[in-house]
Amino acid sequence: MVRFKHRYLLCELVSEDPRCRACLEERVLFGLVRDAIARAHGAFGAAACAVAFTVKYLNAYTGVVLLRCRKEFYQLLWSALPFITHLENKGQRYPCFFNTLHVGGTIRTCQKFLIQYNRRQLLILLQNCPDGEERESIRKSVMSCSLEEPQEDQLSESGSEEDATEME
Amino acid sequence: MKHLSKNKLPSPATFERIVYKNPSEYHYMKVQLEFQDHGFRLTDAQFKQLIVLALRDLFGEVGAALPFDVLTYEEKTLSAILRICSSGLVKLWSSLTLLGSYQNKKCAFRVMQVSPFLLALSGNSREFILEE
């Protein structure tokens, strides 16, 4: 089988300032990551990762980012992510850092992981949240996603077989 | 017909062969720096800084942190012997090749010899003079 294989890095943008995630854009992130790789790995790293580098998915509310790069050079990209310390947009500079959650060979595996991760995060939020309206709304969303579990399990089982063949 | 199981053959002598893919951890390079204007001189610290600059250009901070040593340096001829661990040889050699200028002066690295053994750099058949 001759095809270009990629690695998808699922990352989370963590920052103290809530405005930081709101000004997250694809172009801003693209330039930021490319500069970080150029600083960390030089001309060679910048060129190697820039061949098939794209921001595939971006969620401004949760700060989840999906980056894609070639399989041979994903370690260059992965090792350059901790060197990103600030997000600059329209003259505003926010300190932040990238937390890599998952590395997958296909978008589908990353999506499955993200669904499980979000489910776990909701439970953690429910524990940390004090009593009140927020707690009620979180509890409702937890109940709604857990009721659909049997259906989603069937879908994920059939999806995982396809992923096993897609990976290699 | 006697059954031969009573006369057992002696167990074969254990034979062990150890093969080293690369017996030396380090590679040694004999290089010479050439400037376009021949009167330029560098101290040994500036020479090492120049090589680190070349590595940083091509391979970034990770490449600039590659541990290499300048074992000998001659200021007159600007030639030196470098030592690098074998995994970093390709990175060092390629960054030396692609270095074009230093402080806006054109320069080039000429690589004379590369060997995993330092002893091999003591003699060079190209510069060998037969004495009679």
Short mmCIF file of C-alpha atoms in Angstrom, two decimals:
data_model
loop_
_atom_site.label_atom_id
_atom_site.label_comp_id
_atom_site.label_asym_id
_atom_site.label_seq_id
_atom_site.Cartn_x
_atom_site.Cartn_y
_atom_site.Cartn_z
CA MET A 1 0.00 0.00 0.00
CA VAL A 2 1.57 3.25 -1.04
CA ARG A 3 0.16 6.29 0.63
CA PHE A 4 1.36 9.12 2.81
CA LYS A 5 0.84 8.31 6.47
CA HIS A 6 0.14 11.04 8.98
CA ARG A 7 0.01 11.47 12.70
CA TYR A 8 -2.74 13.52 14.33
CA LEU A 9 -1.81 15.26 17.59
CA LEU A 10 -4.73 16.07 19.84
CA CYS A 11 -3.71 18.99 22.06
CA GLU A 12 -5.41 21.20 24.60
CA LEU A 13 -4.59 24.85 25.04
CA VAL A 14 -4.34 25.60 28.76
CA SER A 15 -4.25 29.16 30.00
CA GLU A 16 -5.41 31.14 33.01
CA ASP A 17 -6.98 33.89 30.97
CA PRO A 18 -10.39 32.93 29.49
CA ARG A 19 -9.94 35.47 26.69
CA CYS A 20 -6.94 33.51 25.39
CA ARG A 21 -9.06 30.64 24.11
CA ALA A 22 -11.58 32.99 22.53
CA CYS A 23 -8.99 34.60 20.25
CA LEU A 24 -7.70 31.23 19.06
CA GLU A 25 -7.80 31.09 15.27
CA GLU A 26 -6.48 28.62 12.73
CA ARG A 27 -4.15 31.09 11.07
CA VAL A 28 -2.77 32.36 14.38
CA LEU A 29 -2.11 28.83 15.58
CA PHE A 30 -0.57 27.77 12.26
CA GLY A 31 1.99 30.58 12.38
CA LEU A 32 2.66 30.03 16.08
CA VAL A 33 3.43 26.31 15.76
CA ARG A 34 5.51 26.83 12.61
CA ASP A 35 7.65 29.48 14.36
CA ALA A 36 8.11 27.22 17.38
CA ILE A 37 9.34 24.35 15.19
CA ALA A 38 11.67 26.70 13.31
CA ARG A 39 13.19 27.87 16.59
CA ALA A 40 13.53 24.40 18.07
CA HIS A 41 14.56 22.39 15.00
CA GLY A 42 15.88 24.98 12.55
CA ALA A 43 15.41 25.12 8.81
CA PHE A 44 15.34 21.34 8.51
CA GLY A 45 12.58 20.90 11.09
CA ALA A 46 10.50 23.75 9.74
CA ALA A 47 10.61 22.34 6.23
CA ALA A 48 10.06 18.71 7.27
CA CYS A 49 6.97 19.47 9.34
CA ALA A 50 5.52 22.13 7.05
CA VAL A 51 5.00 19.70 4.16
CA ALA A 52 1.71 18.28 5.40
CA PHE A 53 1.07 20.43 8.44
CA THR A 54 -2.48 21.63 8.97
CA VAL A 55 -4.76 22.51 11.84
CA LYS A 56 -7.56 20.03 11.29
CA TYR A 57 -9.91 20.92 14.14
CA LEU A 58 -10.15 23.83 16.50
CA ASN A 59 -12.58 24.37 19.35
CA ALA A 60 -12.42 27.86 20.81
CA TYR A 61 -14.69 27.00 23.77
CA THR A 62 -12.71 24.06 25.14
CA GLY A 63 -9.35 24.94 23.59
CA VAL A 64 -8.97 21.55 21.86
CA VAL A 65 -6.75 21.53 18.78
CA LEU A 66 -6.05 18.74 16.26
CA LEU A 67 -2.79 19.08 14.34
CA ARG A 68 -1.65 16.90 11.47
CA CYS A 69 1.86 16.18 10.20
CA ARG A 70 3.79 13.47 8.36
CA LYS A 71 4.44 10.24 10.26
CA GLU A 72 8.23 10.48 9.85
CA PHE A 73 8.45 13.90 11.50
CA TYR A 74 5.71 13.92 14.11
CA GLN A 75 8.28 13.78 16.90
CA LEU A 76 9.78 17.08 15.73
CA LEU A 77 6.35 18.69 16.01
CA TRP A 78 5.58 17.02 19.33
CA SER A 79 8.86 18.11 20.90
CA ALA A 80 8.44 21.72 19.74
CA LEU A 81 4.99 22.13 21.35
CA PRO A 82 6.26 22.68 24.95
CA PHE A 83 8.24 25.69 23.73
CA ILE A 84 5.07 27.64 22.94
CA THR A 85 4.56 29.95 25.92
CA HIS A 86 2.53 32.88 24.62
CA LEU A 87 -0.38 33.41 22.30
CA GLU A 88 -0.23 36.77 20.52
CA ASN A 89 -3.27 38.19 18.81
CA LYS A 90 -4.01 41.82 17.86
CA GLY A 91 -1.32 43.13 20.17
CA GLN A 92 -2.60 41.12 23.16
CA ARG A 93 -0.21 38.63 24.67
CA TYR A 94 -1.55 35.78 26.79
CA PRO A 95 0.63 33.18 28.56
CA CYS A 96 -0.49 29.66 27.75
CA PHE A 97 0.82 26.17 27.12
CA PHE A 98 -0.13 23.15 25.03
CA ASN A 99 -1.05 19.86 26.64
CA THR A 100 -0.85 16.91 24.25
CA LEU A 101 -3.70 14.54 25.00
CA HIS A 102 -3.43 11.90 22.28
CA VAL A 103 -1.45 10.92 19.19
CA GLY A 104 -3.39 8.97 16.60
CA GLY A 105 -2.97 7.70 13.09
CA THR A 106 -6.42 8.74 11.92
CA ILE A 107 -8.89 11.48 12.77
CA ARG A 108 -11.41 8.87 13.88
CA THR A 109 -9.20 7.48 16.68
CA CYS A 110 -8.60 11.00 17.93
CA GLN A 111 -12.32 11.69 17.84
CA LYS A 112 -13.07 8.52 19.85
CA PHE A 113 -10.48 9.50 22.42
CA LEU A 114 -11.87 13.03 22.61
CA ILE A 115 -15.40 11.72 23.28
CA GLN A 116 -14.14 9.55 26.17
CA TYR A 117 -11.97 12.38 27.48
CA ASN A 118 -14.83 14.87 27.45
CA ARG A 119 -17.03 12.39 29.26
CA ARG A 120 -14.42 12.01 32.01
CA GLN A 121 -13.92 15.78 32.16
CA LEU A 122 -17.65 16.32 32.70
CA LEU A 123 -17.57 13.99 35.70
CA ILE A 124 -14.55 15.82 37.11
CA LEU A 125 -16.30 19.17 36.58
CA LEU A 126 -19.34 17.83 38.38
CA GLN A 127 -17.22 16.93 41.41
CA ASN A 128 -15.46 20.28 41.52
CA CYS A 129 -18.52 22.42 40.90
CA PRO A 130 -20.29 23.89 43.98
CA ASP A 131 -24.03 23.35 44.40
CA GLY A 132 -26.28 25.49 42.26
CA GLU A 133 -27.48 26.02 38.73
CA GLU A 134 -24.14 25.11 37.16
CA ARG A 135 -24.21 21.79 38.98
CA GLU A 136 -27.70 21.07 37.67
CA SER A 137 -26.77 21.83 34.08
CA ILE A 138 -23.61 19.71 34.27
CA ARG A 139 -25.59 16.85 35.82
CA LYS A 140 -28.11 17.04 32.98
CA SER A 141 -25.41 16.86 30.32
CA VAL A 142 -23.75 13.92 32.08
CA MET A 143 -27.06 12.06 32.21
CA SER A 144 -27.79 12.77 28.55
CA CYS A 145 -24.45 11.41 27.31
CA SER A 146 -24.53 8.33 29.53
CA LEU A 147 -28.03 7.28 28.39
CA GLU A 148 -26.78 7.04 24.79
CA GLU A 149 -23.90 4.73 25.79
CA PRO A 150 -25.20 1.37 24.41
CA GLN A 151 -25.72 2.85 20.92
CA GLU A 152 -22.36 4.61 20.91
CA ASP A 153 -20.57 1.40 21.99
CA GLN A 154 -21.87 -0.45 18.92
CA LEU A 155 -20.76 2.39 16.66
CA SER A 156 -17.28 2.53 18.24
CA GLU A 157 -16.83 -1.26 17.93
CA SER A 158 -17.48 -1.21 14.21
CA GLY A 159 -15.32 1.90 13.90
CA SER A 160 -12.37 0.33 15.72
CA GLU A 161 -12.18 -2.55 13.22
CA GLU A 162 -12.01 -0.10 10.36
CA ASP A 163 -9.33 1.87 12.21
CA ALA A 164 -7.17 -1.25 12.67
CA THR A 165 -7.06 -1.76 8.91
CA GLU A 166 -6.56 1.95 8.25
CA MET A 167 -3.61 2.26 10.58
CA GLU A 168 -1.28 -0.01 8.64
CA MET B 1 21.81 -53.32 14.17
CA LYS B 2 23.12 -51.57 17.20
CA HIS B 3 21.17 -48.58 18.23
CA LEU B 4 23.45 -45.59 18.03
CA SER B 5 21.83 -43.77 20.93
CA LYS B 6 24.32 -45.36 23.33
CA ASN B 7 27.28 -43.69 21.58
CA LYS B 8 26.18 -40.10 21.99
CA LEU B 9 28.07 -37.47 20.05
CA PRO B 10 29.79 -34.91 22.27
CA SER B 11 27.84 -31.66 22.56
CA PRO B 12 29.10 -29.15 19.99
CA ALA B 13 31.65 -26.68 21.30
CA THR B 14 30.03 -23.38 22.14
CA PHE B 15 31.10 -20.79 19.69
CA GLU B 16 30.37 -17.14 20.28
CA ARG B 17 30.97 -14.40 17.79
CA ILE B 18 30.46 -10.78 18.76
CA VAL B 19 29.94 -8.43 15.87
CA TYR B 20 30.14 -4.68 16.39
CA LYS B 21 28.24 -2.65 13.87
CA ASN B 22 30.36 0.34 14.66
CA PRO B 23 33.25 -0.23 17.04
CA SER B 24 33.73 3.45 17.71
CA GLU B 25 31.26 5.74 19.45
CA TYR B 26 32.82 8.86 18.03
CA HIS B 27 33.67 10.07 14.56
CA TYR B 28 36.59 12.39 13.92
CA MET B 29 36.59 15.00 11.15
CA LYS B 30 39.52 16.94 9.81
CA VAL B 31 38.17 20.21 8.43
CA GLN B 32 39.59 23.42 7.07
CA LEU B 33 37.83 26.75 6.93
CA GLU B 34 38.43 28.88 3.85
CA PHE B 35 37.51 32.54 3.59
CA GLN B 36 37.13 34.45 0.37
CA ASP B 37 39.63 37.06 1.63
CA HIS B 38 42.53 35.01 2.89
CA GLY B 39 43.77 37.30 5.65
CA PHE B 40 40.97 36.63 8.12
CA ARG B 41 41.81 34.94 11.43
CA LEU B 42 39.65 33.38 14.14
CA THR B 43 40.37 32.32 17.69
CA ASP B 44 39.44 28.79 18.70
CA ALA B 45 36.43 30.02 20.67
CA GLN B 46 35.18 31.94 17.63
CA PHE B 47 35.72 28.83 15.50
CA LYS B 48 33.55 26.71 17.77
CA GLN B 49 30.95 29.46 17.91
CA LEU B 50 30.89 29.49 14.11
CA ILE B 51 30.15 25.75 13.99
CA VAL B 52 27.42 26.10 16.64
CA LEU B 53 25.93 28.89 14.53
CA ALA B 54 25.90 26.64 11.49
CA LEU B 55 24.17 23.88 13.47
CA ARG B 56 21.61 26.32 14.84
CA ASP B 57 20.78 27.59 11.34
CA LEU B 58 19.99 24.17 9.99
CA PHE B 59 18.84 22.18 13.02
CA GLY B 60 17.64 24.78 15.53
CA GLU B 61 18.23 24.82 19.26
CA VAL B 62 18.22 21.03 19.42
CA GLY B 63 20.97 20.87 16.81
CA ALA B 64 22.99 23.65 18.41
CA ALA B 65 23.06 21.60 21.61
CA LEU B 66 24.80 18.71 19.83
CA PRO B 67 27.92 17.96 21.90
CA PHE B 68 31.00 18.10 19.72
CA ASP B 69 34.63 18.92 20.54
CA VAL B 70 37.34 20.82 18.72
CA LEU B 71 40.33 18.62 19.53
CA THR B 72 43.02 20.63 17.74
CA TYR B 73 42.94 24.00 16.05
CA GLU B 74 45.57 25.78 13.99
CA GLU B 75 44.98 29.49 13.65
CA LYS B 76 47.33 29.98 10.70
CA THR B 77 45.71 27.47 8.41
CA LEU B 78 42.25 27.57 10.10
CA SER B 79 42.19 23.78 10.16
CA ALA B 80 40.83 21.71 13.01
CA ILE B 81 40.00 18.18 14.11
CA LEU B 82 36.45 17.79 15.40
CA ARG B 83 35.02 14.95 17.43
CA ILE B 84 31.31 14.13 17.31
CA CYS B 85 29.34 11.15 18.52
CA SER B 86 28.40 8.90 15.64
CA SER B 87 24.68 9.64 15.71
CA GLY B 88 25.34 13.32 15.14
CA LEU B 89 27.86 13.00 12.28
CA VAL B 90 25.32 13.53 9.50
CA LYS B 91 23.89 16.63 11.19
CA LEU B 92 27.30 18.20 11.76
CA TRP B 93 28.58 17.43 8.26
CA SER B 94 25.46 18.76 6.56
CA SER B 95 25.48 21.99 8.59
CA LEU B 96 29.18 22.54 7.81
CA THR B 97 28.39 22.04 4.13
CA LEU B 98 25.59 24.59 4.16
CA LEU B 99 27.44 27.32 6.03
CA GLY B 100 27.95 30.19 3.61
CA SER B 101 29.09 33.27 5.47
CA TYR B 102 30.38 34.53 8.79
CA GLN B 103 29.93 38.20 9.71
CA ASN B 104 29.09 39.00 6.10
CA LYS B 105 32.29 37.40 4.84
CA LYS B 106 31.94 34.49 2.47
CA CYS B 107 33.49 31.29 3.72
CA ALA B 108 33.39 27.54 3.15
CA PHE B 109 34.31 24.44 5.08
CA ARG B 110 36.51 21.89 3.34
CA VAL B 111 36.22 18.44 4.87
CA MET B 112 39.58 16.67 4.39
CA GLN B 113 39.08 13.41 6.28
CA VAL B 114 36.41 11.65 8.28
CA SER B 115 37.16 8.52 10.26
CA PRO B 116 35.83 6.63 13.28
CA PHE B 117 39.41 6.32 14.48
CA LEU B 118 41.58 9.25 15.47
CA LEU B 119 44.76 7.47 14.43
CA ALA B 120 43.63 7.45 10.81
CA LEU B 121 43.68 11.24 10.74
CA SER B 122 47.39 11.38 11.43
CA GLY B 123 48.27 10.41 7.88
CA ASN B 124 46.74 11.35 4.60
CA SER B 125 47.77 9.60 1.41
CA ARG B 126 47.01 12.72 -0.62
CA GLU B 127 49.56 14.76 1.31
CA PHE B 128 52.04 11.96 1.68
CA ILE B 129 55.55 12.95 0.56
CA LEU B 130 57.95 10.17 -0.26
CA GLU B 131 61.34 10.91 1.25
CA GLU B 132 64.27 9.28 -0.41
#
